[in-house]
């Protein structure tokens, strides 16, 4: 035993460090735009087999039916350096796709909850989810067309956020603004880890 | 390259063969489900029995000569994630791939790396 460093293959390639960040928020809040502003975005298809019966479905033939549902996730990748890669996943907004969330959130470093102040209530489920799970998150208020309807403090009150959760304004179409959202998230994670 | 062959059907028509036909109806992988950002690498120097594997298995093997994430492989192959996770689990049980699990965030906050990530994002 000359060296303990190798297992199966000789001279395995160096394994990159991978980091997972999530973008959540209601349907139409701008998640796809935000991910696309900072990374090369690709759709990632999921096709989940769902076993029925669902709620309130009559089973007439007694046979368990299986259906599948397809969800396209926004999937972006940012290479920080050769062996350090960030993966961004936009979580599907509609509640019927909740089955995907646990898989997405597993191992995630943190999450951005994107809020549309015209429909603030749409991001309640995301906030609840990450609070319950203990995933560090920040809230980014997407100001469509530069329109700022509420101050961050009002958003914080409306969402009943803990004081330590950062709330910031952004324009998801703007690369500069969008990347600062992710910087803020990573800095928040660093603060939480201290 | 099954995804780029000529078809008279457009994408709207959906797959002609339902995706889970590729897994012979299996909807769960054998063993632990692979994380989206787990890195997969083909094990080198192993004779692959090409006859017993499906074309999608072989495609995955050739795509992960260098470490590739599960999510990247699914997006590149344009197959649903769940299907790719099952096919990769097959390759794992045949010991044809090595799987590198991502560091759990609880252990990650290696401040050095996080700082590098924040700085890297700022420079984008």
PDB file of C-alpha atoms in Angstrom, chain A:
ATOM      1  CA  UNK A   1       0.000   0.000   0.000  1.00  0.00           C
ATOM      2  CA  UNK A   2       1.983   2.891  -1.234  1.00  0.00           C
ATOM      3  CA  UNK A   3      -0.805   5.408  -1.235  1.00  0.00           C
ATOM      4  CA  UNK A   4      -4.259   5.531   0.249  1.00  0.00           C
ATOM      5  CA  UNK A   5      -5.472   8.097  -2.244  1.00  0.00           C
ATOM      6  CA  UNK A   6      -6.800   5.916  -5.032  1.00  0.00           C
ATOM      7  CA  UNK A   7      -9.697   3.530  -4.983  1.00  0.00           C
ATOM      8  CA  UNK A   8     -10.977   2.055  -8.224  1.00  0.00           C
ATOM      9  CA  UNK A   9      -9.653   3.999 -11.157  1.00  0.00           C
ATOM     10  CA  UNK A  10      -6.075   5.056 -11.190  1.00  0.00           C
ATOM     11  CA  UNK A  11      -5.639   8.790 -11.315  1.00  0.00           C
ATOM     12  CA  UNK A  12      -9.303   9.764 -11.022  1.00  0.00           C
ATOM     13  CA  UNK A  13     -10.157  13.270 -12.253  1.00  0.00           C
ATOM     14  CA  UNK A  14     -10.480  15.877  -9.560  1.00  0.00           C
ATOM     15  CA  UNK A  15     -14.036  16.059  -8.339  1.00  0.00           C
ATOM     16  CA  UNK A  16     -15.574  19.519  -8.448  1.00  0.00           C
ATOM     17  CA  UNK A  17     -17.389  21.029  -5.486  1.00  0.00           C
ATOM     18  CA  UNK A  18     -21.054  21.465  -6.390  1.00  0.00           C
ATOM     19  CA  UNK A  19     -23.434  23.877  -4.728  1.00  0.00           C
ATOM     20  CA  UNK A  20     -27.182  23.913  -5.096  1.00  0.00           C
ATOM     21  CA  UNK A  21     -29.225  27.098  -4.845  1.00  0.00           C
ATOM     22  CA  UNK A  22     -32.980  27.255  -5.294  1.00  0.00           C
ATOM     23  CA  UNK A  23     -35.272  29.903  -6.679  1.00  0.00           C
ATOM     24  CA  UNK A  24     -38.814  29.641  -5.413  1.00  0.00           C
ATOM     25  CA  UNK A  25     -41.866  31.852  -5.529  1.00  0.00           C
ATOM     26  CA  UNK A  26     -45.310  31.976  -6.995  1.00  0.00           C
ATOM     27  CA  UNK A  27     -46.237  31.248 -10.564  1.00  0.00           C
ATOM     28  CA  UNK A  28     -45.214  34.158 -12.777  1.00  0.00           C
ATOM     29  CA  UNK A  29     -43.028  35.856 -10.172  1.00  0.00           C
ATOM     30  CA  UNK A  30     -40.077  35.863 -12.579  1.00  0.00           C
ATOM     31  CA  UNK A  31     -38.132  32.781 -11.494  1.00  0.00           C
ATOM     32  CA  UNK A  32     -37.198  31.759 -15.008  1.00  0.00           C
ATOM     33  CA  UNK A  33     -36.084  35.290 -15.781  1.00  0.00           C
ATOM     34  CA  UNK A  34     -33.949  35.479 -12.650  1.00  0.00           C
ATOM     35  CA  UNK A  35     -32.188  32.186 -13.328  1.00  0.00           C
ATOM     36  CA  UNK A  36     -31.731  33.124 -16.979  1.00  0.00           C
ATOM     37  CA  UNK A  37     -30.202  36.488 -16.094  1.00  0.00           C
ATOM     38  CA  UNK A  38     -27.219  34.956 -14.346  1.00  0.00           C
ATOM     39  CA  UNK A  39     -26.719  31.601 -16.028  1.00  0.00           C
ATOM     40  CA  UNK A  40     -27.196  29.654 -19.150  1.00  0.00           C
ATOM     41  CA  UNK A  41     -30.598  28.215 -18.557  1.00  0.00           C
ATOM     42  CA  UNK A  42     -31.860  24.874 -19.741  1.00  0.00           C
ATOM     43  CA  UNK A  43     -35.099  23.103 -19.126  1.00  0.00           C
ATOM     44  CA  UNK A  44     -34.830  20.006 -17.027  1.00  0.00           C
ATOM     45  CA  UNK A  45     -37.733  17.675 -17.522  1.00  0.00           C
ATOM     46  CA  UNK A  46     -39.134  15.629 -14.762  1.00  0.00           C
ATOM     47  CA  UNK A  47     -41.811  13.113 -15.327  1.00  0.00           C
ATOM     48  CA  UNK A  48     -43.103  11.736 -12.139  1.00  0.00           C
ATOM     49  CA  UNK A  49     -45.270   8.714 -11.893  1.00  0.00           C
ATOM     50  CA  UNK A  50     -48.170   9.492  -9.641  1.00  0.00           C
ATOM     51  CA  UNK A  51     -50.207   6.728  -8.200  1.00  0.00           C
ATOM     52  CA  UNK A  52     -53.843   7.468  -8.106  1.00  0.00           C
ATOM     53  CA  UNK A  53     -56.305   7.617  -6.450  1.00  0.00           C
ATOM     54  CA  UNK A  54     -55.929  11.286  -5.927  1.00  0.00           C
ATOM     55  CA  UNK A  55     -58.246  13.163  -3.662  1.00  0.00           C
ATOM     56  CA  UNK A  56     -61.842  12.751  -4.702  1.00  0.00           C
ATOM     57  CA  UNK A  57     -61.177  10.537  -7.673  1.00  0.00           C
ATOM     58  CA  UNK A  58     -63.649   7.764  -8.242  1.00  0.00           C
ATOM     59  CA  UNK A  59     -62.104   4.441  -8.958  1.00  0.00           C
ATOM     60  CA  UNK A  60     -64.555   2.719 -11.192  1.00  0.00           C
ATOM     61  CA  UNK A  61     -62.596  -0.215 -12.409  1.00  0.00           C
ATOM     62  CA  UNK A  62     -60.756  -1.196  -9.250  1.00  0.00           C
ATOM     63  CA  UNK A  63     -57.435  -1.077 -11.012  1.00  0.00           C
ATOM     64  CA  UNK A  64     -54.803   1.190  -9.617  1.00  0.00           C
ATOM     65  CA  UNK A  65     -54.093   3.653 -12.329  1.00  0.00           C
ATOM     66  CA  UNK A  66     -50.809   5.350 -12.767  1.00  0.00           C
ATOM     67  CA  UNK A  67     -50.465   8.666 -14.420  1.00  0.00           C
ATOM     68  CA  UNK A  68     -47.465  10.780 -15.045  1.00  0.00           C
ATOM     69  CA  UNK A  69     -47.108  14.480 -14.830  1.00  0.00           C
ATOM     70  CA  UNK A  70     -44.397  16.439 -16.539  1.00  0.00           C
ATOM     71  CA  UNK A  71     -42.789  19.457 -14.971  1.00  0.00           C
ATOM     72  CA  UNK A  72     -40.040  21.463 -16.574  1.00  0.00           C
ATOM     73  CA  UNK A  73     -37.691  22.956 -14.029  1.00  0.00           C
ATOM     74  CA  UNK A  74     -35.461  25.879 -14.756  1.00  0.00           C
ATOM     75  CA  UNK A  75     -31.952  24.664 -14.442  1.00  0.00           C
ATOM     76  CA  UNK A  76     -28.941  26.925 -14.612  1.00  0.00           C
ATOM     77  CA  UNK A  77     -25.261  26.383 -14.041  1.00  0.00           C
ATOM     78  CA  UNK A  78     -22.588  28.889 -13.110  1.00  0.00           C
ATOM     79  CA  UNK A  79     -18.973  27.830 -13.164  1.00  0.00           C
ATOM     80  CA  UNK A  80     -17.121  29.877 -10.578  1.00  0.00           C
ATOM     81  CA  UNK A  81     -13.839  28.221 -11.383  1.00  0.00           C
ATOM     82  CA  UNK A  82     -12.789  24.916 -12.786  1.00  0.00           C
ATOM     83  CA  UNK A  83     -13.760  22.838  -9.812  1.00  0.00           C
ATOM     84  CA  UNK A  84     -16.427  24.957  -8.202  1.00  0.00           C
ATOM     85  CA  UNK A  85     -19.858  24.953  -9.799  1.00  0.00           C
ATOM     86  CA  UNK A  86     -23.178  26.439  -8.712  1.00  0.00           C
ATOM     87  CA  UNK A  87     -26.393  24.808  -9.831  1.00  0.00           C
ATOM     88  CA  UNK A  88     -29.556  26.873  -9.795  1.00  0.00           C
ATOM     89  CA  UNK A  89     -32.948  25.243  -9.761  1.00  0.00           C
ATOM     90  CA  UNK A  90     -36.214  27.079 -10.188  1.00  0.00           C
ATOM     91  CA  UNK A  91     -38.820  25.242  -8.209  1.00  0.00           C
ATOM     92  CA  UNK A  92     -42.150  24.685  -9.888  1.00  0.00           C
ATOM     93  CA  UNK A  93     -44.569  27.292  -8.605  1.00  0.00           C
ATOM     94  CA  UNK A  94     -47.851  25.472  -8.583  1.00  0.00           C
ATOM     95  CA  UNK A  95     -48.720  23.573  -5.488  1.00  0.00           C
ATOM     96  CA  UNK A  96     -49.543  20.418  -7.372  1.00  0.00           C
ATOM     97  CA  UNK A  97     -45.824  20.031  -7.982  1.00  0.00           C
ATOM     98  CA  UNK A  98     -44.894  19.940  -4.346  1.00  0.00           C
ATOM     99  CA  UNK A  99     -43.712  16.388  -4.697  1.00  0.00           C
ATOM    100  CA  UNK A 100     -40.631  17.803  -6.403  1.00  0.00           C
ATOM    101  CA  UNK A 101     -39.699  20.120  -3.609  1.00  0.00           C
ATOM    102  CA  UNK A 102     -38.156  17.695  -1.167  1.00  0.00           C
ATOM    103  CA  UNK A 103     -35.858  16.344  -3.800  1.00  0.00           C
ATOM    104  CA  UNK A 104     -34.870  19.825  -4.903  1.00  0.00           C
ATOM    105  CA  UNK A 105     -34.359  21.112  -1.379  1.00  0.00           C
ATOM    106  CA  UNK A 106     -32.286  18.158  -0.252  1.00  0.00           C
ATOM    107  CA  UNK A 107     -28.751  19.387   0.137  1.00  0.00           C
ATOM    108  CA  UNK A 108     -29.544  22.915  -1.022  1.00  0.00           C
ATOM    109  CA  UNK A 109     -27.280  25.574   0.410  1.00  0.00           C
ATOM    110  CA  UNK A 110     -30.021  28.174   0.350  1.00  0.00           C
ATOM    111  CA  UNK A 111     -32.978  29.599  -1.490  1.00  0.00           C
ATOM    112  CA  UNK A 112     -34.216  32.832  -3.002  1.00  0.00           C
ATOM    113  CA  UNK A 113     -37.932  33.394  -2.594  1.00  0.00           C
ATOM    114  CA  UNK A 114     -38.928  35.691  -5.411  1.00  0.00           C
ATOM    115  CA  UNK A 115     -41.893  37.846  -4.528  1.00  0.00           C
ATOM    116  CA  UNK A 116     -44.246  39.697  -6.816  1.00  0.00           C
ATOM    117  CA  UNK A 117     -45.818  42.412  -4.700  1.00  0.00           C
ATOM    118  CA  UNK A 118     -48.974  42.314  -6.771  1.00  0.00           C
ATOM    119  CA  UNK A 119     -49.456  38.787  -5.538  1.00  0.00           C
ATOM    120  CA  UNK A 120     -47.495  38.608  -2.349  1.00  0.00           C
ATOM    121  CA  UNK A 121     -49.533  35.781  -0.910  1.00  0.00           C
ATOM    122  CA  UNK A 122     -48.229  33.522  -3.665  1.00  0.00           C
ATOM    123  CA  UNK A 123     -44.904  33.202  -1.919  1.00  0.00           C
ATOM    124  CA  UNK A 124     -46.303  32.233   1.490  1.00  0.00           C
ATOM    125  CA  UNK A 125     -45.970  28.509   0.750  1.00  0.00           C
ATOM    126  CA  UNK A 126     -42.300  28.912  -0.203  1.00  0.00           C
ATOM    127  CA  UNK A 127     -41.520  30.923   2.923  1.00  0.00           C
ATOM    128  CA  UNK A 128     -43.313  28.357   5.080  1.00  0.00           C
ATOM    129  CA  UNK A 129     -41.525  25.509   3.411  1.00  0.00           C
ATOM    130  CA  UNK A 130     -38.009  26.855   3.885  1.00  0.00           C
ATOM    131  CA  UNK A 131     -38.725  28.006   7.432  1.00  0.00           C
ATOM    132  CA  UNK A 132     -39.980  24.561   8.362  1.00  0.00           C
ATOM    133  CA  UNK A 133     -37.078  22.885   6.695  1.00  0.00           C
ATOM    134  CA  UNK A 134     -34.482  25.204   8.137  1.00  0.00           C
ATOM    135  CA  UNK A 135     -33.102  26.076   4.705  1.00  0.00           C
ATOM    136  CA  UNK A 136     -31.499  29.544   4.736  1.00  0.00           C
ATOM    137  CA  UNK A 137     -33.424  31.866   2.436  1.00  0.00           C
ATOM    138  CA  UNK A 138     -33.766  35.478   1.438  1.00  0.00           C
ATOM    139  CA  UNK A 139     -36.721  37.260  -0.115  1.00  0.00           C
ATOM    140  CA  UNK A 140     -36.138  39.185  -3.321  1.00  0.00           C
ATOM    141  CA  UNK A 141     -38.927  41.480  -4.428  1.00  0.00           C
ATOM    142  CA  UNK A 142     -39.081  41.565  -8.189  1.00  0.00           C
ATOM    143  CA  UNK A 143     -39.844  45.094  -9.289  1.00  0.00           C
ATOM    144  CA  UNK A 144     -41.423  44.640 -12.676  1.00  0.00           C
ATOM    145  CA  UNK A 145     -40.750  47.580 -14.954  1.00  0.00           C
ATOM    146  CA  UNK A 146     -38.965  49.319 -12.145  1.00  0.00           C
ATOM    147  CA  UNK A 147     -42.225  49.457 -10.319  1.00  0.00           C
ATOM    148  CA  UNK A 148     -41.830  49.446  -6.580  1.00  0.00           C
ATOM    149  CA  UNK A 149     -45.120  49.077  -4.863  1.00  0.00           C
ATOM    150  CA  UNK A 150     -43.903  48.228  -1.400  1.00  0.00           C
ATOM    151  CA  UNK A 151     -40.840  48.847   0.664  1.00  0.00           C
ATOM    152  CA  UNK A 152     -38.815  45.870   1.861  1.00  0.00           C
ATOM    153  CA  UNK A 153     -40.053  46.539   5.388  1.00  0.00           C
ATOM    154  CA  UNK A 154     -43.669  46.302   4.334  1.00  0.00           C
ATOM    155  CA  UNK A 155     -42.930  43.063   2.532  1.00  0.00           C
ATOM    156  CA  UNK A 156     -41.210  41.758   5.641  1.00  0.00           C
ATOM    157  CA  UNK A 157     -44.249  42.598   7.745  1.00  0.00           C
ATOM    158  CA  UNK A 158     -46.672  41.145   5.251  1.00  0.00           C
ATOM    159  CA  UNK A 159     -44.739  37.888   5.097  1.00  0.00           C
ATOM    160  CA  UNK A 160     -44.157  37.876   8.854  1.00  0.00           C
ATOM    161  CA  UNK A 161     -40.485  37.161   8.338  1.00  0.00           C
ATOM    162  CA  UNK A 162     -37.957  36.691  11.081  1.00  0.00           C
ATOM    163  CA  UNK A 163     -35.839  39.821  11.502  1.00  0.00           C
ATOM    164  CA  UNK A 164     -32.693  38.058  10.317  1.00  0.00           C
ATOM    165  CA  UNK A 165     -34.141  37.146   6.901  1.00  0.00           C
ATOM    166  CA  UNK A 166     -32.845  39.626   4.318  1.00  0.00           C
ATOM    167  CA  UNK A 167     -35.383  41.295   2.051  1.00  0.00           C
ATOM    168  CA  UNK A 168     -34.165  43.114  -0.999  1.00  0.00           C
ATOM    169  CA  UNK A 169     -35.507  44.636  -4.178  1.00  0.00           C
ATOM    170  CA  UNK A 170     -34.398  43.413  -7.563  1.00  0.00           C
ATOM    171  CA  UNK A 171     -35.109  43.500 -11.238  1.00  0.00           C
ATOM    172  CA  UNK A 172     -34.975  39.915 -12.418  1.00  0.00           C
ATOM    173  CA  UNK A 173     -34.389  41.004 -16.008  1.00  0.00           C
ATOM    174  CA  UNK A 174     -31.199  42.775 -15.075  1.00  0.00           C
ATOM    175  CA  UNK A 175     -28.065  40.683 -14.799  1.00  0.00           C
ATOM    176  CA  UNK A 176     -26.337  42.991 -12.365  1.00  0.00           C
ATOM    177  CA  UNK A 177     -29.346  43.178 -10.097  1.00  0.00           C
ATOM    178  CA  UNK A 178     -29.958  39.425 -10.319  1.00  0.00           C
ATOM    179  CA  UNK A 179     -26.439  38.411  -9.476  1.00  0.00           C
ATOM    180  CA  UNK A 180     -26.537  40.618  -6.384  1.00  0.00           C
ATOM    181  CA  UNK A 181     -29.553  38.601  -5.261  1.00  0.00           C
ATOM    182  CA  UNK A 182     -27.446  35.447  -5.262  1.00  0.00           C
ATOM    183  CA  UNK A 183     -24.520  37.246  -3.650  1.00  0.00           C
ATOM    184  CA  UNK A 184     -26.901  38.339  -0.884  1.00  0.00           C
ATOM    185  CA  UNK A 185     -28.071  34.763  -0.464  1.00  0.00           C
ATOM    186  CA  UNK A 186     -24.569  33.359  -0.159  1.00  0.00           C
ATOM    187  CA  UNK A 187     -23.628  36.115   2.299  1.00  0.00           C
ATOM    188  CA  UNK A 188     -26.727  35.311   4.321  1.00  0.00           C
ATOM    189  CA  UNK A 189     -25.708  31.652   4.423  1.00  0.00           C
ATOM    190  CA  UNK A 190     -22.271  32.731   5.648  1.00  0.00           C
ATOM    191  CA  UNK A 191     -23.843  34.829   8.394  1.00  0.00           C
ATOM    192  CA  UNK A 192     -26.052  31.935   9.441  1.00  0.00           C
ATOM    193  CA  UNK A 193     -23.103  29.580   9.556  1.00  0.00           C
ATOM    194  CA  UNK A 194     -21.093  31.721  11.915  1.00  0.00           C
TER     195      UNK A 194
END
